[in-house]
CSV table of N, CA, C and O in Angstrom, one decimal:
chain,number,residue,atom,x,y,z
A,130,UNK,N,-97.4,-69.9,-124.1
A,130,UNK,CA,-97.2,-71.3,-123.7
A,130,UNK,C,-98.4,-71.7,-123.0
A,130,UNK,O,-98.8,-71.1,-122.0
A,131,UNK,N,-99.0,-72.8,-123.4
A,131,UNK,CA,-100.3,-73.3,-122.8
A,131,UNK,C,-100.0,-73.8,-121.4
A,131,UNK,O,-99.0,-74.4,-121.1
A,132,UNK,N,-100.9,-73.4,-120.5
A,132,UNK,CA,-100.8,-73.9,-119.1
A,132,UNK,C,-99.9,-73.0,-118.3
A,132,UNK,O,-99.7,-73.3,-117.1
A,133,UNK,N,-99.2,-72.0,-118.8
A,133,UNK,CA,-98.3,-71.2,-118.1
A,133,UNK,C,-99.1,-70.3,-117.1
A,133,UNK,O,-100.2,-69.9,-117.4
A,134,UNK,N,-98.5,-70.1,-116.0
A,134,UNK,CA,-99.1,-69.2,-115.0
A,134,UNK,C,-98.8,-67.8,-115.2
A,134,UNK,O,-97.7,-67.5,-115.7
A,135,UNK,N,-99.7,-66.9,-114.9
A,135,UNK,CA,-99.4,-65.4,-115.0
A,135,UNK,C,-98.2,-65.1,-114.1
A,135,UNK,O,-98.0,-65.7,-113.0
A,136,UNK,N,-97.5,-64.1,-114.4
A,136,UNK,CA,-96.4,-63.6,-113.6
A,136,UNK,C,-96.7,-63.3,-112.2
A,136,UNK,O,-96.0,-63.6,-111.3
A,137,UNK,N,-97.9,-62.7,-112.0
A,137,UNK,CA,-98.4,-62.4,-110.6
A,137,UNK,C,-98.5,-63.6,-109.8
A,137,UNK,O,-98.2,-63.7,-108.6
A,138,UNK,N,-99.1,-64.7,-110.4
A,138,UNK,CA,-99.2,-66.0,-109.6
A,138,UNK,C,-97.9,-66.6,-109.3
A,138,UNK,O,-97.7,-67.1,-108.2
A,139,UNK,N,-96.9,-66.4,-110.1
A,139,UNK,CA,-95.6,-66.9,-109.9
A,139,UNK,C,-94.9,-66.2,-108.7
A,139,UNK,O,-94.3,-66.8,-107.9
A,140,UNK,N,-95.1,-64.9,-108.7
A,140,UNK,CA,-94.6,-64.1,-107.6
A,140,UNK,C,-95.2,-64.4,-106.2
A,140,UNK,O,-94.5,-64.5,-105.2
A,141,UNK,N,-96.5,-64.6,-106.2
A,141,UNK,CA,-97.2,-65.0,-105.0
A,141,UNK,C,-96.7,-66.4,-104.6
A,141,UNK,O,-96.4,-66.6,-103.4
A,142,UNK,N,-96.6,-67.4,-105.5
A,142,UNK,CA,-96.1,-68.7,-105.2
A,142,UNK,C,-94.7,-68.6,-104.6
A,142,UNK,O,-94.4,-69.3,-103.6
A,143,UNK,N,-93.8,-67.8,-105.2
A,143,UNK,CA,-92.5,-67.6,-104.7
A,143,UNK,C,-92.5,-67.0,-103.3
A,143,UNK,O,-91.7,-67.5,-102.4
A,144,UNK,N,-93.3,-66.0,-103.0
A,144,UNK,CA,-93.4,-65.4,-101.7
A,144,UNK,C,-93.8,-66.4,-100.7
A,144,UNK,O,-93.3,-66.5,-99.6
A,145,UNK,N,-94.8,-67.3,-101.0
A,145,UNK,CA,-95.3,-68.3,-100.1
A,145,UNK,C,-94.2,-69.3,-99.8
A,145,UNK,O,-94.0,-69.8,-98.7
A,146,UNK,N,-93.5,-69.7,-100.8
A,146,UNK,CA,-92.4,-70.6,-100.7
A,146,UNK,C,-91.3,-70.0,-99.8
A,146,UNK,O,-90.7,-70.7,-98.9
A,147,UNK,N,-91.0,-68.8,-99.9
A,147,UNK,CA,-90.0,-68.1,-99.1
A,147,UNK,C,-90.5,-68.1,-97.6
A,147,UNK,O,-89.7,-68.3,-96.7
A,148,UNK,N,-91.7,-67.8,-97.4
A,148,UNK,CA,-92.3,-67.7,-96.0
A,148,UNK,C,-92.2,-69.1,-95.4
A,148,UNK,O,-91.8,-69.3,-94.2
A,149,UNK,N,-92.6,-70.1,-96.2
A,149,UNK,CA,-92.5,-71.5,-95.7
A,149,UNK,C,-91.1,-71.9,-95.3
A,149,UNK,O,-90.8,-72.5,-94.3
A,150,UNK,N,-90.1,-71.5,-96.1
A,150,UNK,CA,-88.7,-71.8,-95.9
A,150,UNK,C,-88.2,-71.2,-94.6
A,150,UNK,O,-87.6,-71.8,-93.8
A,151,UNK,N,-88.6,-69.9,-94.4
A,151,UNK,CA,-88.2,-69.2,-93.2
A,151,UNK,C,-88.9,-69.8,-92.0
A,151,UNK,O,-88.3,-70.0,-90.9
A,152,UNK,N,-90.1,-70.2,-92.1
A,152,UNK,CA,-90.8,-70.9,-91.0
A,152,UNK,C,-90.1,-72.2,-90.6
A,152,UNK,O,-90.0,-72.5,-89.4
A,153,UNK,N,-89.7,-72.9,-91.6
A,153,UNK,CA,-89.0,-74.2,-91.3
A,153,UNK,C,-87.6,-73.9,-90.6
A,153,UNK,O,-87.2,-74.7,-89.8
A,154,UNK,N,-87.0,-72.9,-91.1
A,154,UNK,CA,-85.7,-72.5,-90.4
A,154,UNK,C,-85.8,-72.2,-89.0
A,154,UNK,O,-84.9,-72.5,-88.2
A,155,UNK,N,-86.9,-71.5,-88.6
A,155,UNK,CA,-87.1,-71.1,-87.2
A,155,UNK,C,-88.0,-72.0,-86.4
A,155,UNK,O,-88.2,-71.7,-85.3
A,156,UNK,N,-88.4,-73.1,-87.0
A,156,UNK,CA,-89.3,-74.0,-86.3
A,156,UNK,C,-88.5,-74.8,-85.3
A,156,UNK,O,-87.4,-75.2,-85.5
A,157,UNK,N,-89.1,-75.0,-84.1
A,157,UNK,CA,-88.5,-75.8,-83.1
A,157,UNK,C,-89.4,-77.0,-82.9
A,157,UNK,O,-90.7,-76.9,-82.7
A,158,UNK,N,-88.8,-78.2,-82.8
A,158,UNK,CA,-89.7,-79.4,-82.6
A,158,UNK,C,-90.3,-79.4,-81.2
A,158,UNK,O,-91.3,-80.1,-81.0
A,159,UNK,N,-89.8,-78.6,-80.3
A,159,UNK,CA,-90.3,-78.6,-78.9
A,159,UNK,C,-91.2,-77.4,-78.8
A,159,UNK,O,-90.9,-76.3,-79.2
A,160,UNK,N,-92.4,-77.6,-78.2
A,160,UNK,CA,-93.3,-76.4,-78.0
A,160,UNK,C,-92.7,-75.5,-77.0
A,160,UNK,O,-91.9,-75.9,-76.1
A,161,UNK,N,-93.1,-74.2,-77.1
A,161,UNK,CA,-92.5,-73.2,-76.2
A,161,UNK,C,-93.0,-73.5,-74.7
A,161,UNK,O,-94.2,-73.9,-74.5
A,162,UNK,N,-92.1,-73.5,-73.8
A,162,UNK,CA,-92.5,-73.7,-72.4
A,162,UNK,C,-93.1,-72.4,-71.8
A,162,UNK,O,-92.7,-71.3,-72.3
A,163,UNK,N,-93.9,-72.5,-70.8
A,163,UNK,CA,-94.5,-71.3,-70.2
A,163,UNK,C,-93.4,-70.3,-69.8
A,163,UNK,O,-93.6,-69.1,-69.9
A,164,UNK,N,-92.3,-70.9,-69.2
A,164,UNK,CA,-91.3,-70.0,-68.8
A,164,UNK,C,-90.7,-69.2,-69.9
A,164,UNK,O,-90.3,-68.0,-69.8
A,165,UNK,N,-90.5,-69.8,-71.1
A,165,UNK,CA,-90.0,-69.1,-72.3
A,165,UNK,C,-90.9,-68.0,-72.7
A,165,UNK,O,-90.5,-66.9,-73.0
A,166,UNK,N,-92.2,-68.3,-72.7
A,166,UNK,CA,-93.2,-67.3,-73.1
A,166,UNK,C,-93.2,-66.1,-72.1
A,166,UNK,O,-93.2,-65.0,-72.5
A,167,UNK,N,-93.1,-66.5,-70.8
A,167,UNK,CA,-93.1,-65.5,-69.8
A,167,UNK,C,-91.9,-64.6,-69.9
A,167,UNK,O,-92.0,-63.3,-69.8
A,168,UNK,N,-90.7,-65.2,-70.2
A,168,UNK,CA,-89.5,-64.4,-70.4
A,168,UNK,C,-89.6,-63.4,-71.5
A,168,UNK,O,-89.2,-62.3,-71.4
A,169,UNK,N,-90.2,-63.9,-72.6
A,169,UNK,CA,-90.4,-63.0,-73.8
A,169,UNK,C,-91.3,-61.9,-73.5
A,169,UNK,O,-91.1,-60.7,-73.9
A,170,UNK,N,-92.4,-62.2,-72.8
A,170,UNK,CA,-93.4,-61.1,-72.4
A,170,UNK,C,-92.7,-60.1,-71.5
A,170,UNK,O,-92.9,-58.9,-71.7
A,171,UNK,N,-92.0,-60.6,-70.5
A,171,UNK,CA,-91.3,-59.6,-69.6
A,171,UNK,C,-90.3,-58.8,-70.3
A,171,UNK,O,-90.2,-57.6,-70.0
A,172,UNK,N,-89.6,-59.3,-71.3
A,172,UNK,CA,-88.6,-58.6,-72.0
A,172,UNK,C,-89.3,-57.5,-72.9
A,172,UNK,O,-88.8,-56.4,-73.0
A,173,UNK,N,-90.4,-57.9,-73.5
A,173,UNK,CA,-91.2,-56.9,-74.3
A,173,UNK,C,-91.7,-55.8,-73.4
A,173,UNK,O,-91.7,-54.6,-73.8
A,174,UNK,N,-92.2,-56.1,-72.3
A,174,UNK,CA,-92.8,-55.1,-71.3
A,174,UNK,C,-91.6,-54.2,-70.8
A,174,UNK,O,-91.8,-52.9,-70.8
A,175,UNK,N,-90.5,-54.7,-70.5
A,175,UNK,CA,-89.4,-53.9,-70.1
A,175,UNK,C,-88.9,-53.0,-71.2
A,175,UNK,O,-88.6,-51.8,-70.9
A,176,UNK,N,-88.9,-53.5,-72.4
A,176,UNK,CA,-88.5,-52.6,-73.5
A,176,UNK,C,-89.5,-51.5,-73.7
A,176,UNK,O,-89.1,-50.3,-73.9
A,177,UNK,N,-90.8,-51.8,-73.7
A,177,UNK,CA,-91.8,-50.8,-73.8
A,177,UNK,C,-91.7,-49.8,-72.7
A,177,UNK,O,-91.9,-48.6,-73.0
A,178,UNK,N,-91.5,-50.2,-71.5
A,178,UNK,CA,-91.4,-49.3,-70.4
A,178,UNK,C,-90.1,-48.3,-70.6
A,178,UNK,O,-90.2,-47.1,-70.3
A,179,UNK,N,-89.0,-48.9,-71.0
A,179,UNK,CA,-87.8,-48.1,-71.3
A,179,UNK,C,-88.1,-47.0,-72.4
A,179,UNK,O,-87.7,-45.9,-72.3
A,180,UNK,N,-88.8,-47.4,-73.4
A,180,UNK,CA,-89.2,-46.5,-74.5
A,180,UNK,C,-90.0,-45.4,-74.0
A,180,UNK,O,-89.8,-44.2,-74.3
A,181,UNK,N,-91.0,-45.7,-73.2
A,181,UNK,CA,-91.9,-44.7,-72.6
A,181,UNK,C,-91.2,-43.7,-71.7
A,181,UNK,O,-91.4,-42.5,-71.7
A,182,UNK,N,-90.3,-44.3,-70.9
A,182,UNK,CA,-89.5,-43.4,-70.0
A,182,UNK,C,-88.6,-42.5,-70.8
A,182,UNK,O,-88.5,-41.3,-70.5
A,183,UNK,N,-87.9,-43.1,-71.7
A,183,UNK,CA,-87.0,-42.3,-72.6
A,183,UNK,C,-87.7,-41.2,-73.3
A,183,UNK,O,-87.2,-40.1,-73.5
A,184,UNK,N,-88.9,-41.6,-73.8
A,184,UNK,CA,-89.7,-40.6,-74.6
A,184,UNK,C,-90.0,-39.4,-73.7
A,184,UNK,O,-89.9,-38.3,-74.1
A,185,UNK,N,-90.4,-39.7,-72.4
A,185,UNK,CA,-90.7,-38.7,-71.5
A,185,UNK,C,-89.5,-37.8,-71.1
A,185,UNK,O,-89.6,-36.6,-71.0
A,186,UNK,N,-88.4,-38.5,-70.9
A,186,UNK,CA,-87.2,-37.7,-70.6
A,186,UNK,C,-86.8,-36.8,-71.8
A,186,UNK,O,-86.5,-35.6,-71.5
A,187,UNK,N,-86.9,-37.3,-73.0
A,187,UNK,CA,-86.5,-36.5,-74.2
A,187,UNK,C,-87.5,-35.4,-74.4
A,187,UNK,O,-87.1,-34.2,-74.7
A,188,UNK,N,-88.8,-35.6,-74.2
A,188,UNK,CA,-89.8,-34.6,-74.3
A,188,UNK,C,-89.6,-33.5,-73.3
A,188,UNK,O,-89.7,-32.3,-73.7
A,189,UNK,N,-89.3,-33.8,-72.1
A,189,UNK,CA,-89.1,-32.8,-71.0
A,189,UNK,C,-87.8,-32.0,-71.3
A,189,UNK,O,-87.8,-30.8,-71.2
A,190,UNK,N,-86.8,-32.7,-71.7
A,190,UNK,CA,-85.5,-32.0,-72.0
A,190,UNK,C,-85.6,-31.0,-73.1
A,190,UNK,O,-85.1,-29.9,-73.0
A,191,UNK,N,-86.3,-31.4,-74.2
A,191,UNK,CA,-86.3,-30.6,-75.4
A,191,UNK,C,-87.6,-29.8,-75.5
A,191,UNK,O,-87.8,-29.1,-76.5
A,192,UNK,N,-88.5,-29.9,-74.5
A,192,UNK,CA,-89.8,-29.2,-74.5
A,192,UNK,C,-90.6,-29.6,-75.8
A,192,UNK,O,-91.1,-28.8,-76.5
A,193,UNK,N,-90.7,-30.9,-76.0
A,193,UNK,CA,-91.4,-31.5,-77.1
A,193,UNK,C,-92.7,-32.2,-76.6
A,193,UNK,O,-92.7,-32.5,-75.4
A,194,UNK,N,-93.6,-32.5,-77.5
A,194,UNK,CA,-94.7,-33.3,-77.1
A,194,UNK,C,-94.2,-34.8,-77.2
A,194,UNK,O,-93.2,-35.0,-77.9
A,195,UNK,N,-94.8,-35.7,-76.5
A,195,UNK,CA,-94.3,-37.1,-76.5
A,195,UNK,C,-94.2,-37.7,-77.9
A,195,UNK,O,-93.2,-38.5,-78.1
A,196,UNK,N,-95.1,-37.4,-78.8
A,196,UNK,CA,-95.0,-38.0,-80.1
A,196,UNK,C,-93.8,-37.5,-80.9
A,196,UNK,O,-93.1,-38.3,-81.5
A,197,UNK,N,-93.5,-36.3,-80.7
A,197,UNK,CA,-92.3,-35.7,-81.4
A,197,UNK,C,-91.0,-36.3,-80.8
A,197,UNK,O,-90.1,-36.6,-81.5
A,198,UNK,N,-91.0,-36.5,-79.5
A,198,UNK,CA,-89.9,-37.1,-78.8
A,198,UNK,C,-89.7,-38.5,-79.3
A,198,UNK,O,-88.5,-38.9,-79.5
A,199,UNK,N,-90.7,-39.3,-79.4
A,199,UNK,CA,-90.6,-40.6,-79.9
A,199,UNK,C,-90.1,-40.7,-81.4
A,199,UNK,O,-89.2,-41.5,-81.7
A,200,UNK,N,-90.5,-39.7,-82.2
A,200,UNK,CA,-90.0,-39.6,-83.6
A,200,UNK,C,-88.5,-39.4,-83.6
A,200,UNK,O,-87.8,-39.9,-84.4
A,201,UNK,N,-88.1,-38.5,-82.7
A,201,UNK,CA,-86.7,-38.1,-82.6
A,201,UNK,C,-85.9,-39.3,-82.2
A,201,UNK,O,-84.8,-39.6,-82.7
A,202,UNK,N,-86.4,-40.1,-81.2
A,202,UNK,CA,-85.7,-41.2,-80.7
A,202,UNK,C,-85.6,-42.3,-81.7
A,202,UNK,O,-84.5,-43.0,-81.9
A,203,UNK,N,-86.7,-42.5,-82.5
A,203,UNK,CA,-86.6,-43.5,-83.6
A,203,UNK,C,-85.6,-43.1,-84.6
A,203,UNK,O,-84.9,-43.9,-85.1
A,204,UNK,N,-85.6,-41.8,-85.0
A,204,UNK,CA,-84.7,-41.3,-86.0
A,204,UNK,C,-83.3,-41.5,-85.6
A,204,UNK,O,-82.4,-41.9,-86.3
A,205,UNK,N,-83.0,-41.2,-84.3
A,205,UNK,CA,-81.7,-41.4,-83.7
A,205,UNK,C,-81.3,-42.8,-83.8
A,205,UNK,O,-80.1,-43.1,-84.3
A,206,UNK,N,-82.1,-43.7,-83.4
A,206,UNK,CA,-81.8,-45.1,-83.4
A,206,UNK,C,-81.5,-45.6,-84.8
A,206,UNK,O,-80.6,-46.4,-85.0
A,207,UNK,N,-82.3,-45.2,-85.8
A,207,UNK,CA,-82.1,-45.6,-87.2
A,207,UNK,C,-80.8,-45.1,-87.7
A,207,UNK,O,-80.1,-45.8,-88.4
A,208,UNK,N,-80.5,-43.8,-87.3
A,208,UNK,CA,-79.2,-43.2,-87.8
A,208,UNK,C,-78.0,-43.9,-87.2
A,208,UNK,O,-76.9,-43.9,-87.9
A,209,UNK,N,-78.1,-44.5,-86.1
A,209,UNK,CA,-77.0,-45.2,-85.4
A,209,UNK,C,-77.0,-46.6,-85.7
A,209,UNK,O,-76.1,-47.4,-85.3
A,210,UNK,N,-78.1,-47.1,-86.4
A,210,UNK,CA,-78.2,-48.6,-86.7
A,210,UNK,C,-78.4,-49.4,-85.5
A,210,UNK,O,-78.0,-50.6,-85.5
A,211,UNK,N,-79.1,-48.9,-84.5
A,211,UNK,CA,-79.5,-49.7,-83.3
A,211,UNK,C,-81.0,-49.7,-83.1
A,211,UNK,O,-81.7,-49.0,-83.8
A,212,UNK,N,-81.4,-50.6,-82.3
A,212,UNK,CA,-82.9,-50.7,-82.1
A,212,UNK,C,-83.3,-49.7,-81.1
A,212,UNK,O,-82.6,-49.2,-80.3
A,213,UNK,N,-84.6,-49.4,-81.3
A,213,UNK,CA,-85.2,-48.3,-80.4
A,213,UNK,C,-85.1,-48.6,-78.9
A,213,UNK,O,-84.8,-47.8,-78.1
A,214,UNK,N,-85.3,-49.9,-78.6
A,214,UNK,CA,-85.2,-50.3,-77.2
A,214,UNK,C,-83.8,-50.0,-76.6
A,214,UNK,O,-83.7,-49.6,-75.4
A,215,UNK,N,-82.8,-50.3,-77.4
A,215,UNK,CA,-81.4,-50.1,-76.9
A,215,UNK,C,-81.1,-48.6,-76.7
A,215,UNK,O,-80.5,-48.2,-75.7
A,216,UNK,N,-81.6,-47.8,-77.6
A,216,UNK,CA,-81.4,-46.3,-77.4
A,216,UNK,C,-82.2,-45.8,-76.2
A,216,UNK,O,-81.7,-45.0,-75.4
A,217,UNK,N,-83.4,-46.3,-76.0
A,217,UNK,CA,-84.2,-45.9,-74.9
A,217,UNK,C,-83.6,-46.3,-73.6
A,217,UNK,O,-83.5,-45.5,-72.6
A,218,UNK,N,-83.1,-47.6,-73.5
A,218,UNK,CA,-82.4,-48.0,-72.3
A,218,UNK,C,-81.2,-47.2,-72.0
A,218,UNK,O,-80.9,-46.9,-70.8
A,219,UNK,N,-80.4,-46.8,-73.0
A,219,UNK,CA,-79.2,-46.0,-72.8
A,219,UNK,C,-79.6,-44.6,-72.2
A,219,UNK,O,-78.9,-44.1,-71.3
A,220,UNK,N,-80.7,-44.1,-72.7
A,220,UNK,CA,-81.2,-42.8,-72.2
A,220,UNK,C,-81.6,-42.9,-70.7
A,220,UNK,O,-81.2,-42.1,-69.9
A,221,UNK,N,-82.4,-44.0,-70.4
A,221,UNK,CA,-82.9,-44.2,-69.1
A,221,UNK,C,-81.7,-44.5,-68.1
A,221,UNK,O,-81.7,-44.0,-67.0
A,222,UNK,N,-80.7,-45.2,-68.6
A,222,UNK,CA,-79.5,-45.5,-67.7
A,222,UNK,C,-78.5,-44.4,-67.7
A,222,UNK,O,-77.5,-44.5,-67.0
A,223,UNK,N,-78.8,-43.4,-68.4
A,223,UNK,CA,-78.0,-42.2,-68.5
A,223,UNK,C,-76.6,-42.4,-69.1
A,223,UNK,O,-75.6,-41.7,-68.8
A,224,UNK,N,-76.5,-43.4,-70.0
A,224,UNK,CA,-75.3,-43.6,-70.7
A,224,UNK,C,-75.3,-42.9,-72.1
A,224,UNK,O,-74.4,-42.9,-72.8
A,225,UNK,N,-76.5,-42.4,-72.4
A,225,UNK,CA,-76.7,-41.6,-73.6
A,225,UNK,C,-77.4,-40.3,-73.1
A,225,UNK,O,-78.5,-40.4,-72.4
A,226,UNK,N,-76.8,-39.2,-73.4
A,226,UNK,CA,-77.4,-37.9,-73.0
A,226,UNK,C,-78.5,-37.4,-74.0
A,226,UNK,O,-78.3,-37.6,-75.2
A,227,UNK,N,-79.5,-36.8,-73.5
A,227,UNK,CA,-80.6,-36.3,-74.4
A,227,UNK,C,-80.0,-35.3,-75.5
A,227,UNK,O,-80.4,-35.4,-76.6
A,228,UNK,N,-79.0,-34.5,-75.1
A,228,UNK,CA,-78.5,-33.6,-76.0
A,228,UNK,C,-77.7,-34.3,-77.2
A,228,UNK,O,-77.6,-33.8,-78.3
A,229,UNK,N,-77.2,-35.5,-76.9
A,229,UNK,CA,-76.6,-36.3,-77.9
A,229,UNK,C,-77.6,-36.8,-79.0
A,229,UNK,O,-77.3,-36.8,-80.2
A,230,UNK,N,-78.8,-37.1,-78.5
A,230,UNK,CA,-79.9,-37.5,-79.4
A,230,UNK,C,-80.2,-36.3,-80.3
A,230,UNK,O,-80.3,-36.5,-81.6
A,231,UNK,N,-80.4,-35.2,-79.7
A,231,UNK,CA,-80.8,-34.0,-80.5
A,231,UNK,C,-79.6,-33.5,-81.4
A,231,UNK,O,-79.9,-33.2,-82.6
A,232,UNK,N,-78.4,-33.6,-81.0
A,232,UNK,CA,-77.3,-33.1,-81.8
A,232,UNK,C,-77.1,-34.1,-83.0
A,232,UNK,O,-76.7,-33.6,-84.0
A,233,UNK,N,-77.3,-35.3,-82.8
A,233,UNK,CA,-77.1,-36.3,-83.9
A,233,UNK,C,-78.1,-36.1,-85.0
A,233,UNK,O,-77.8,-36.5,-86.2
A,234,UNK,N,-79.2,-35.4,-84.8
A,234,UNK,CA,-80.2,-35.2,-85.8
A,234,UNK,C,-80.2,-33.9,-86.4
A,234,UNK,O,-81.0,-33.6,-87.3
A,235,UNK,N,-79.2,-33.0,-86.0
A,235,UNK,CA,-79.1,-31.7,-86.6
A,235,UNK,C,-78.3,-31.7,-87.9
A,235,UNK,O,-77.5,-32.5,-88.2
């Protein structure tokens, strides 16, 4: 067919249209306020700190290096269908025992 686009071009165009649609769905007419940005940054830092503490706790408990402990924590979170930060916070708050993380992966 004359003037037809290659299939690769059509896939790229569809991907761009999908991204634009998602951007419009999440677009807010009001710019982010400094307090909103600060809250998001603080939440991200708190989550990162919880992950680092949980990684250390798990590494010490199981005599692992920190990278291995992080892999175990990620695998546990994925197996339970929860986010890494939630699992980490549960370990730090001691509502999740390190042996439960290790047992779930055996």
